[in-house]
């Protein structure tokens, strides 16, 4: 028997459903058992065994203080239940977010409805109770738990943290008894007072043209600003593998790595260079992280189409030089450089051919001839429209250039190992001093570099003796001082 996608609800001191195990083999998945009263969510006559029942991807909830499951010597709490019955590994226990005690349709504006959204497993069911389509394949999406397919309009609830952050310790974040992530804080740095984690069981927001993605992402934010360092292990479900199933050389989740969107509204998704997946434990880990934002998982071989690590615009004589660097590209076709005088309305001013497919750093330069006359004493804004060969397009962040003598600098990769690439766009020839400082402000490296007017790229070496951790690069020119935070692997 297959018992899939049912919603049971009651308001009772006993239980709204009784499951009698009589030897018939049962698949028991994607169900909601809710008790708005003081009793249990479900009564089970006997513990399921490998020959009687498969129970998983369910949600059990009671508003009372009783155990959520009774009968069959059922223990209190979902963690103990999982151990006792060897089942419900992907289930949870959380308020289902119904419209009311008598209307069990999900309330889209109730954050608790996320306990049902995108947490089911694929079955043969092609529609919900109202005839709405229900995904049956990985690349089509993830089924919801219960009788209804829906999309919440609310923000997911905060995951529950195991204690407060402390240097060198690991926090575990759970939602409804299901592990969302584990964060290990750098032992040499003071962590934030609190870390907030929310899990979205949906296609990653603003993923752009990427053809390969999973159906989940986590949102991390801190209570305060500072210099932080941490590793994060994210937990996922097999049902969330999404369009990775369509990879040309797919190994499903064997090639997973962490992808981050540091600034949700402006930055692009980019793979974290020190990420690794575990297809047995269903985890993906990112190391040497220093910023927060949105996190998901992507494939090592087929990342988001363009990993844009640097974009800047600088004056050079009467022209504006627009320079950008990519760490990797997949199926990229061209870059259209767009210009704006107000930062709102943009117009195309030129096109640069893309590398196509690349796993190494690529540097691009576009000259906007005579653009200085348009800047006058104000500011000009630039962005890239990034096209792949399938015609899909995604915008980059917006950068600006003003009529002054400033110097624009960037360092990559970050995190780095034994080498850094320094990119400098200068309006005047001169000398630049680069110093690498540790977190105590002690200088660990220094170099004086002669730069010419325009774009300069220099390779900095000799960092083998630096230990792993947080550092700061201080770049002094004749007109400005820049400070960039770095992480040494």
Short mmCIF file of C-alpha atoms in Angstrom, two decimals:
data_model
loop_
_atom_site.label_atom_id
_atom_site.label_comp_id
_atom_site.label_asym_id
_atom_site.label_seq_id
_atom_site.Cartn_x
_atom_site.Cartn_y
_atom_site.Cartn_z
CA UNK A 1 0.00 0.00 0.00
CA UNK A 2 1.16 3.53 -0.75
CA UNK A 3 -0.07 6.22 1.64
CA UNK A 4 1.14 9.52 0.18
CA UNK A 5 0.41 13.24 0.60
CA UNK A 6 -2.45 13.17 3.09
CA UNK A 7 -3.27 15.85 5.66
CA UNK A 8 -4.72 14.61 8.97
CA UNK A 9 -5.77 17.13 11.62
CA UNK A 10 -7.71 16.95 14.86
CA UNK A 11 -8.35 18.74 18.13
CA UNK A 12 -8.33 15.95 20.68
CA UNK A 13 -6.76 14.67 23.86
CA UNK A 14 -6.02 11.35 22.14
CA UNK A 15 -4.90 11.33 18.47
CA UNK A 16 -6.39 12.20 15.06
CA UNK A 17 -5.07 9.05 13.33
CA UNK A 18 -4.34 5.43 14.26
CA UNK A 19 -1.91 3.45 12.14
CA UNK A 20 -2.45 -0.29 12.48
CA UNK A 21 0.54 -2.34 11.30
CA UNK A 22 -0.69 -5.82 10.37
CA UNK A 23 2.11 -7.18 8.19
CA UNK A 24 1.15 -5.53 4.89
CA UNK A 25 4.10 -3.65 3.39
CA UNK A 26 3.33 0.10 3.40
CA UNK A 27 5.08 3.15 1.91
CA UNK A 28 4.12 5.96 4.27
CA UNK A 29 5.45 9.31 3.01
CA UNK A 30 4.68 13.02 2.54
CA UNK A 31 1.93 13.04 5.18
CA UNK A 32 0.95 15.63 7.81
CA UNK A 33 -0.33 14.50 11.21
CA UNK A 34 -1.46 17.45 13.30
CA UNK A 35 -3.21 17.64 16.65
CA UNK A 36 -4.38 21.08 17.77
CA UNK A 37 -5.35 19.56 21.11
CA UNK A 38 -3.35 18.07 23.96
CA UNK A 39 -2.94 14.53 22.63
CA UNK A 40 -0.58 12.87 20.16
CA UNK A 41 -0.23 13.48 16.44
CA UNK A 42 -0.34 9.76 15.59
CA UNK A 43 -0.82 6.38 17.26
CA UNK A 44 1.26 3.51 15.85
CA UNK A 45 0.28 -0.04 16.84
CA UNK A 46 3.76 -1.48 16.24
CA UNK A 47 7.19 -0.18 15.37
CA UNK A 48 7.80 -0.28 11.61
CA UNK A 49 10.36 -2.77 10.38
CA UNK A 50 12.16 -3.27 7.06
CA UNK A 51 9.53 -5.82 6.07
CA UNK A 52 6.43 -3.88 7.16
CA UNK A 53 6.75 -0.18 6.46
CA UNK A 54 8.80 2.71 5.10
CA UNK A 55 8.04 5.96 6.98
CA UNK A 56 9.74 9.16 5.85
CA UNK A 57 9.28 12.80 4.74
CA UNK A 58 6.35 13.30 7.13
CA UNK A 59 5.49 16.13 9.54
CA UNK A 60 4.17 15.27 13.02
CA UNK A 61 2.83 18.02 15.29
CA UNK A 62 0.94 18.36 18.53
CA UNK A 63 0.05 21.60 20.30
CA UNK A 64 0.14 19.77 23.63
CA UNK A 65 2.99 18.47 25.73
CA UNK A 66 2.44 14.81 24.91
CA UNK A 67 4.81 12.81 22.73
CA UNK A 68 4.05 13.47 19.09
CA UNK A 69 3.72 9.72 18.45
CA UNK A 70 2.19 7.24 20.89
CA UNK A 71 1.88 3.47 21.01
CA UNK A 72 4.54 0.87 20.19
CA UNK A 73 6.73 2.18 23.04
CA UNK A 74 7.21 5.36 21.04
CA UNK A 75 9.77 7.70 22.68
CA UNK A 76 9.39 11.43 23.20
CA UNK A 77 10.79 13.65 20.45
CA UNK A 78 11.58 13.04 16.81
CA UNK A 79 15.30 12.38 17.35
CA UNK A 80 14.60 9.48 19.71
CA UNK A 81 11.83 8.21 17.42
CA UNK A 82 14.23 8.08 14.46
CA UNK A 83 16.67 5.99 16.50
CA UNK A 84 14.01 3.64 17.85
CA UNK A 85 12.17 2.94 14.59
CA UNK A 86 15.06 3.48 12.14
CA UNK A 87 12.67 5.58 10.07
CA UNK A 88 11.61 9.19 9.38
CA UNK A 89 15.21 10.29 8.71
CA UNK A 90 13.93 13.16 6.54
CA UNK A 91 10.81 13.94 8.57
CA UNK A 92 10.27 16.79 11.01
CA UNK A 93 8.05 17.91 13.84
CA UNK A 94 6.80 21.47 13.43
CA UNK A 95 3.55 23.43 13.39
CA UNK A 96 2.13 22.99 9.86
CA UNK A 97 0.83 26.53 9.38
CA UNK A 98 -2.77 25.74 8.43
CA UNK A 99 -5.25 28.53 7.70
CA UNK A 100 -7.17 27.47 10.82
CA UNK A 101 -7.90 24.48 13.04
CA UNK A 102 -10.74 23.52 10.70
CA UNK A 103 -9.20 24.58 7.37
CA UNK A 104 -6.07 22.55 6.71
CA UNK A 105 -5.03 24.39 3.55
CA UNK A 106 -1.64 26.05 4.14
CA UNK A 107 -1.60 29.73 5.11
CA UNK A 108 0.88 31.16 2.59
CA UNK A 109 1.71 34.13 4.82
CA UNK A 110 2.41 31.95 7.87
CA UNK A 111 6.12 31.22 8.19
CA UNK A 112 5.29 27.79 9.63
CA UNK A 113 3.97 26.68 6.23
CA UNK A 114 7.63 26.25 5.20
CA UNK A 115 7.55 23.04 7.28
CA UNK A 116 5.44 21.56 4.45
CA UNK A 117 6.88 23.30 1.39
CA UNK A 118 9.48 21.40 -0.67
CA UNK A 119 10.02 18.69 1.96
CA UNK A 120 8.36 15.73 0.28
CA UNK A 121 9.76 12.98 -1.89
CA UNK A 122 8.80 12.27 -5.51
CA UNK A 123 6.01 9.73 -6.09
CA UNK A 124 3.64 8.79 -8.92
CA UNK A 125 1.16 11.51 -7.87
CA UNK A 126 0.92 14.19 -10.59
CA UNK A 127 -1.49 16.61 -8.88
CA UNK A 128 -2.67 17.75 -5.45
CA UNK A 129 -6.15 17.71 -3.93
CA UNK A 130 -7.18 20.75 -6.01
CA UNK A 131 -5.71 19.50 -9.29
CA UNK A 132 -2.58 21.66 -9.08
CA UNK A 133 0.49 19.99 -10.64
CA UNK A 134 2.78 18.08 -8.31
CA UNK A 135 6.39 17.52 -9.49
CA UNK A 136 7.31 13.91 -10.16
CA UNK A 137 10.94 14.34 -11.28
CA UNK A 138 13.97 15.94 -9.63
CA UNK A 139 14.42 18.67 -12.23
CA UNK A 140 10.75 19.74 -12.04
CA UNK A 141 10.91 20.69 -8.37
CA UNK A 142 10.17 19.12 -4.99
CA UNK A 143 6.72 17.90 -3.81
CA UNK A 144 5.20 19.51 -0.74
CA UNK A 145 4.14 17.54 2.33
CA UNK A 146 0.41 17.03 2.73
CA UNK A 147 -2.56 17.34 0.37
CA UNK A 148 -1.67 20.75 -1.10
CA UNK A 149 0.99 22.10 -3.46
CA UNK A 150 1.76 25.76 -2.73
CA UNK A 151 4.39 28.52 -2.60
CA UNK A 152 4.78 30.43 0.68
CA UNK A 153 4.81 34.23 0.59
CA UNK A 154 6.46 34.47 4.02
CA UNK A 155 10.04 34.27 5.26
CA UNK A 156 11.01 30.88 6.73
CA UNK A 157 11.30 30.62 10.51
CA UNK A 158 14.71 30.93 12.13
CA UNK A 159 16.50 27.65 12.62
CA UNK A 160 17.16 26.81 16.27
CA UNK A 161 20.81 27.24 17.29
CA UNK A 162 22.59 24.98 19.77
CA UNK A 163 23.98 27.68 22.02
CA UNK A 164 25.68 30.97 21.16
CA UNK A 165 28.70 31.44 18.87
CA UNK A 166 32.12 31.08 20.49
CA UNK A 167 35.62 30.91 19.03
CA UNK A 168 36.61 27.39 18.02
CA UNK A 169 33.20 25.84 18.75
CA UNK A 170 30.56 24.35 16.44
CA UNK A 171 26.92 25.42 16.38
CA UNK A 172 24.18 23.13 15.05
CA UNK A 173 21.08 24.71 13.47
CA UNK A 174 17.86 22.71 13.25
CA UNK A 175 14.34 23.26 11.95
CA UNK A 176 11.61 21.02 13.35
CA UNK A 177 14.27 18.58 14.55
CA UNK A 178 15.84 18.40 11.08
CA UNK A 179 19.49 19.50 10.82
CA UNK A 180 19.95 22.51 8.51
CA UNK A 181 23.63 23.37 8.99
CA UNK A 182 26.63 23.20 11.28
CA UNK A 183 28.93 26.23 11.66
CA UNK A 184 32.43 25.94 13.13
CA UNK A 185 33.92 29.27 14.19
CA UNK A 186 37.57 30.20 13.69
CA UNK A 187 39.46 29.70 16.95
CA UNK A 188 41.54 32.87 16.49
CA UNK A 189 38.67 35.29 15.81
CA UNK A 190 35.78 36.59 17.90
CA UNK A 191 32.51 35.43 16.32
CA UNK A 192 29.34 37.56 16.16
CA UNK A 193 27.07 37.68 19.18
CA UNK A 194 24.46 35.67 17.28
CA UNK A 195 24.10 33.99 13.89
CA UNK A 196 20.69 33.72 12.21
CA UNK A 197 19.97 30.89 9.74
CA UNK A 198 16.85 30.36 7.61
CA UNK A 199 16.34 27.55 5.10
CA UNK A 200 14.44 28.10 1.85
CA UNK A 201 13.24 24.85 0.25
CA UNK A 202 12.94 26.38 -3.22
CA UNK A 203 14.97 27.23 -6.31
CA UNK A 204 17.76 29.62 -5.26
CA UNK A 205 16.55 33.18 -5.62
CA UNK A 206 18.13 35.25 -8.42
CA UNK A 207 20.09 32.24 -9.71
CA UNK A 208 19.95 33.87 -13.16
CA UNK A 209 20.72 31.75 -16.20
CA UNK A 210 22.37 28.85 -14.43
CA UNK A 211 20.99 25.59 -15.90
CA UNK A 212 22.18 23.50 -12.94
CA UNK A 213 20.93 24.14 -9.42
CA UNK A 214 19.41 22.44 -6.39
CA UNK A 215 16.06 23.28 -4.85
CA UNK A 216 17.25 24.81 -1.58
CA UNK A 217 19.33 27.66 -0.19
CA UNK A 218 20.20 28.94 3.29
CA UNK A 219 20.19 32.60 4.34
CA UNK A 220 22.79 33.55 6.97
CA UNK A 221 23.08 36.88 8.77
CA UNK A 222 24.91 38.05 11.89
CA UNK A 223 23.83 40.25 14.77
CA UNK A 224 26.82 42.56 14.38
CA UNK A 225 29.61 43.43 11.98
CA UNK A 226 33.23 42.46 12.42
CA UNK A 227 36.05 40.27 11.13
CA UNK A 228 34.78 36.69 11.12
CA UNK A 229 35.97 33.32 9.91
CA UNK A 230 34.07 30.04 9.82
CA UNK A 231 33.42 26.72 8.08
CA UNK A 232 29.85 25.67 7.27
CA UNK A 233 28.41 22.23 6.57
CA UNK A 234 24.95 22.31 4.95
CA UNK A 235 22.57 19.34 4.99
CA UNK A 236 20.31 18.59 2.04
CA UNK A 237 17.80 15.98 0.85
CA UNK A 238 18.21 13.73 -2.19
CA UNK A 239 14.92 15.13 -3.44
CA UNK A 240 16.53 18.59 -3.66
CA UNK A 241 19.14 17.62 -6.28
CA UNK A 242 17.10 19.45 -8.91
CA UNK A 243 18.55 20.04 -12.37
CA UNK A 244 21.91 18.52 -11.42
CA UNK A 245 20.26 15.31 -12.64
CA UNK A 246 20.61 16.76 -16.18
CA UNK A 247 24.38 17.26 -16.05
CA UNK A 248 26.09 15.88 -19.18
CA UNK A 249 28.54 13.91 -17.01
CA UNK A 250 26.30 13.68 -14.00
CA UNK A 251 27.41 11.94 -10.85
CA UNK A 252 24.40 13.45 -9.09
CA UNK A 253 25.65 14.86 -5.80
CA UNK A 254 29.20 13.48 -5.97
CA UNK A 255 30.67 16.73 -7.33
CA UNK A 256 28.88 19.21 -5.10
CA UNK A 257 30.47 22.40 -3.82
CA UNK A 258 29.16 25.45 -2.00
CA UNK A 259 27.91 28.45 -3.97
CA UNK A 260 27.46 31.84 -2.30
CA UNK A 261 25.65 35.07 -3.06
CA UNK A 262 27.23 37.47 -0.59
CA UNK A 263 24.94 40.42 -1.33
CA UNK A 264 21.53 39.00 -2.28
CA UNK A 265 20.28 41.94 -4.38
CA UNK A 266 23.47 42.92 -6.23
CA UNK A 267 26.12 40.18 -6.32
CA UNK A 268 26.16 37.11 -8.55
CA UNK A 269 26.17 33.51 -7.31
CA UNK A 270 29.73 32.16 -7.26
CA UNK A 271 31.26 28.82 -6.31
CA UNK A 272 33.36 28.78 -3.16
CA UNK A 273 36.81 27.51 -4.10
CA UNK A 274 37.18 25.42 -0.94
CA UNK A 275 33.91 23.48 -0.98
CA UNK A 276 33.25 19.74 -0.94
CA UNK A 277 30.21 17.45 -1.00
CA UNK A 278 29.48 14.11 0.67
CA UNK A 279 26.89 12.09 -1.23
CA UNK A 280 26.60 9.51 1.58
CA UNK A 281 25.87 11.94 4.42
CA UNK A 282 24.05 14.40 2.10
CA UNK A 283 26.22 17.34 3.10
CA UNK A 284 28.19 20.05 1.34
CA UNK A 285 30.90 21.99 3.17
CA UNK A 286 32.43 25.42 2.57
CA UNK A 287 35.70 26.35 4.28
CA UNK A 288 37.43 29.65 5.10
CA UNK A 289 34.22 31.66 4.81
CA UNK A 290 34.29 35.24 6.07
CA UNK A 291 31.03 36.79 4.85
CA UNK A 292 27.38 35.88 5.16
CA UNK A 293 24.48 36.01 2.68
CA UNK A 294 22.82 33.21 0.69
CA UNK A 295 24.32 29.74 0.29
CA UNK A 296 23.33 26.77 -1.88
CA UNK A 297 25.11 23.87 -3.58
CA UNK A 298 26.24 23.63 -7.19
CA UNK A 299 28.41 21.32 -9.28
CA UNK A 300 32.21 21.64 -9.38
CA UNK A 301 32.42 20.97 -13.11
CA UNK A 302 29.36 22.98 -14.11
CA UNK A 303 29.11 26.03 -11.84
CA UNK A 304 26.90 29.04 -12.39
CA UNK A 305 27.62 30.25 -15.96
CA UNK A 306 29.96 33.15 -15.10
CA UNK A 307 31.86 33.46 -11.83
CA UNK A 308 32.55 37.21 -11.91
CA UNK A 309 35.15 38.03 -9.26
CA UNK A 310 35.98 41.61 -10.19
CA UNK A 311 34.47 44.52 -12.14
CA UNK A 312 35.65 48.11 -12.11
CA UNK A 313 35.68 51.27 -14.22
CA UNK A 314 38.39 53.93 -14.25
CA UNK A 315 39.34 57.07 -16.13
CA UNK A 316 42.29 56.93 -18.52
CA UNK A 317 42.82 60.22 -20.30
CA UNK A 318 39.57 61.08 -22.03
CA UNK A 319 38.36 57.47 -21.90
CA UNK A 320 36.83 55.14 -19.33
CA UNK A 321 38.38 51.69 -19.03
CA UNK A 322 35.93 48.98 -17.94
CA UNK A 323 37.82 45.94 -16.68
CA UNK A 324 36.47 42.66 -15.34
CA UNK A 325 37.85 39.27 -14.33
CA UNK A 326 36.09 35.89 -14.23
CA UNK A 327 37.24 32.87 -12.24
CA UNK A 328 35.25 30.42 -14.37
CA UNK A 329 32.81 30.46 -17.28
CA UNK A 330 30.43 27.86 -18.64
CA UNK A 331 28.80 28.24 -22.06
CA UNK A 332 29.33 32.02 -22.01
CA UNK A 333 28.86 33.90 -25.28
CA UNK A 334 29.41 37.66 -24.89
CA UNK A 335 29.45 40.61 -22.53
CA UNK A 336 27.52 43.75 -23.37
CA UNK A 337 28.89 46.82 -21.56
CA UNK A 338 26.10 49.19 -20.50
CA UNK A 339 26.46 52.80 -19.35
CA UNK A 340 24.22 55.15 -17.33
CA UNK A 341 24.45 58.75 -16.17
CA UNK A 342 21.94 58.28 -13.34
CA UNK A 343 22.47 54.67 -12.29
CA UNK A 344 18.93 53.75 -13.36
CA UNK A 345 18.57 53.93 -17.13
CA UNK A 346 21.34 52.03 -18.96
CA UNK A 347 22.29 51.88 -22.64
CA UNK A 348 24.66 49.49 -24.41
CA UNK A 349 27.99 51.01 -25.48
CA UNK A 350 29.92 47.95 -26.66
CA UNK A 351 30.25 44.15 -26.81
CA UNK A 352 33.17 41.88 -25.86
CA UNK A 353 33.34 38.20 -26.87
CA UNK A 354 33.42 35.77 -23.93
CA UNK A 355 35.80 32.85 -23.39
CA UNK A 356 33.03 30.27 -23.71
CA UNK A 357 34.16 27.60 -21.26
CA UNK A 358 36.97 28.23 -18.81
CA UNK A 359 38.11 27.11 -15.37
CA UNK A 360 40.94 29.67 -15.15
CA UNK A 361 41.00 33.41 -14.57
CA UNK A 362 40.03 35.46 -17.64
CA UNK A 363 40.62 39.22 -17.83
CA UNK A 364 38.57 41.53 -20.08
CA UNK A 365 38.96 45.19 -20.99
CA UNK A 366 36.61 47.55 -22.80
CA UNK A 367 37.47 51.16 -23.66
CA UNK A 368 34.58 53.61 -23.61
CA UNK A 369 36.23 56.20 -25.85
CA UNK A 370 35.62 59.87 -24.99
CA UNK A 371 33.39 59.07 -22.03
CA UNK A 372 35.20 61.54 -19.74
CA UNK A 373 33.38 64.42 -21.44
CA UNK A 374 30.07 62.86 -20.37
CA UNK A 375 31.14 62.58 -16.74
CA UNK A 376 32.07 66.25 -16.31
CA UNK A 377 32.13 66.75 -12.53
CA UNK A 378 29.60 63.98 -11.85
CA UNK A 379 29.58 60.18 -11.88
CA UNK A 380 29.11 57.57 -14.60
CA UNK A 381 27.72 54.06 -13.92
CA UNK A 382 28.55 50.80 -15.72
CA UNK A 383 27.29 47.22 -15.66
CA UNK A 384 27.61 44.04 -17.73
CA UNK A 385 24.83 42.11 -19.46
CA UNK A 386 26.28 38.58 -19.46
CA UNK A 387 24.89 36.29 -22.19
CA UNK A 388 25.38 32.55 -22.60
CA UNK A 389 25.13 30.62 -25.86
CA UNK A 390 21.53 29.66 -25.16
CA UNK A 391 20.48 33.31 -25.17
CA UNK A 392 20.04 33.61 -21.41
CA UNK A 393 21.23 36.83 -19.78
CA UNK A 394 22.15 38.00 -16.29
CA UNK A 395 23.24 41.46 -15.10
CA UNK A 396 26.39 42.08 -13.07
CA UNK A 397 26.63 44.47 -10.18
CA UNK A 398 26.82 48.21 -10.97
CA UNK A 399 30.12 50.10 -10.61
CA UNK A 400 30.78 53.81 -10.87
CA UNK A 401 33.57 56.13 -12.01
CA UNK A 402 34.07 59.79 -11.11
CA UNK A 403 36.30 62.53 -12.46
CA UNK A 404 39.05 62.28 -9.85
CA UNK A 405 42.55 60.87 -9.41
CA UNK A 406 41.60 57.79 -7.37
CA UNK A 407 43.18 54.36 -7.81
CA UNK A 408 41.05 51.21 -8.05
CA UNK A 409 42.56 47.97 -6.77
CA UNK A 410 41.55 44.34 -6.36
CA UNK A 411 43.25 41.16 -5.13
CA UNK A 412 42.35 37.60 -6.05
CA UNK A 413 41.90 34.72 -5.45
CA UNK A 414 40.33 35.13 -2.03
CA UNK A 415 40.84 32.80 -0.15
CA UNK A 416 44.46 32.58 -1.42
CA UNK A 417 47.24 30.07 -1.01
CA UNK A 418 50.83 31.03 -1.94
CA UNK A 419 50.08 33.59 -4.64
CA UNK A 420 47.95 36.72 -5.15
CA UNK A 421 47.12 38.64 -8.32
CA UNK A 422 46.97 42.41 -7.85
CA UNK A 423 44.92 44.38 -10.35
CA UNK A 424 45.37 48.19 -10.35
CA UNK A 425 43.65 50.75 -12.52
CA UNK A 426 45.43 54.06 -12.08
CA UNK A 427 44.84 57.46 -13.64
CA UNK A 428 48.49 58.40 -13.17
CA UNK A 429 51.85 56.62 -13.30
CA UNK A 430 53.56 56.20 -9.92
CA UNK A 431 54.44 53.78 -7.14
CA UNK A 432 52.15 51.63 -5.03
CA UNK A 433 53.11 49.90 -1.77
CA UNK A 434 51.39 46.63 -0.84
CA UNK A 435 51.55 45.43 2.78
CA UNK A 436 49.97 42.28 4.23
CA UNK A 437 49.02 42.58 7.91
CA UNK A 438 47.81 39.92 10.33
CA UNK A 439 44.73 40.42 12.54
CA UNK A 440 46.92 42.08 15.20
CA UNK A 441 48.16 44.66 12.70
CA UNK A 442 51.67 43.18 12.44
CA UNK A 443 53.17 43.46 8.95
CA UNK A 444 53.91 40.06 7.36
CA UNK A 445 54.73 41.13 3.80
CA UNK A 446 55.64 44.32 1.93
CA UNK A 447 56.36 45.18 -1.71
CA UNK A 448 56.76 48.41 -3.70
CA UNK A 449 55.38 48.28 -7.23
CA UNK A 450 55.74 50.75 -10.10
CA UNK A 451 52.45 51.22 -11.96
CA UNK A 452 51.73 52.88 -15.26
CA UNK A 453 48.70 54.90 -16.21
CA UNK A 454 45.74 52.63 -16.91
CA UNK A 455 45.33 48.94 -16.08
CA UNK A 456 48.14 47.03 -14.32
CA UNK A 457 48.27 43.37 -13.27
CA UNK A 458 51.00 42.11 -10.91
CA UNK A 459 51.56 38.67 -9.40
CA UNK A 460 52.54 38.68 -5.70
CA UNK A 461 54.34 35.60 -4.36
CA UNK A 462 56.07 34.38 -1.22
CA UNK A 463 53.17 33.61 1.15
CA UNK A 464 54.19 29.99 1.93
CA UNK A 465 55.19 30.96 5.47
CA UNK A 466 51.86 32.53 6.39
CA UNK A 467 49.59 30.39 8.53
CA UNK A 468 45.90 29.95 7.69
CA UNK A 469 43.62 32.72 8.88
CA UNK A 470 42.45 36.29 8.32
CA UNK A 471 44.77 38.97 6.93
CA UNK A 472 44.46 42.52 5.62
CA UNK A 473 46.10 43.95 2.51
CA UNK A 474 46.91 47.68 2.70
CA UNK A 475 47.59 49.27 -0.69
CA UNK A 476 49.07 52.78 -0.55
CA UNK A 477 49.18 54.99 -3.64
CA UNK A 478 50.04 58.66 -3.91
CA UNK A 479 46.37 59.61 -3.73
CA UNK A 480 44.63 56.94 -1.64
CA UNK A 481 44.85 54.04 0.82
CA UNK A 482 42.85 50.85 0.23
CA UNK A 483 42.36 48.01 2.74
CA UNK A 484 41.13 44.57 1.60
CA UNK A 485 40.33 41.64 3.91
CA UNK A 486 41.91 38.33 2.81
CA UNK A 487 41.76 34.72 3.95
CA UNK A 488 44.84 32.50 3.77
CA UNK A 489 44.02 28.79 3.25
#
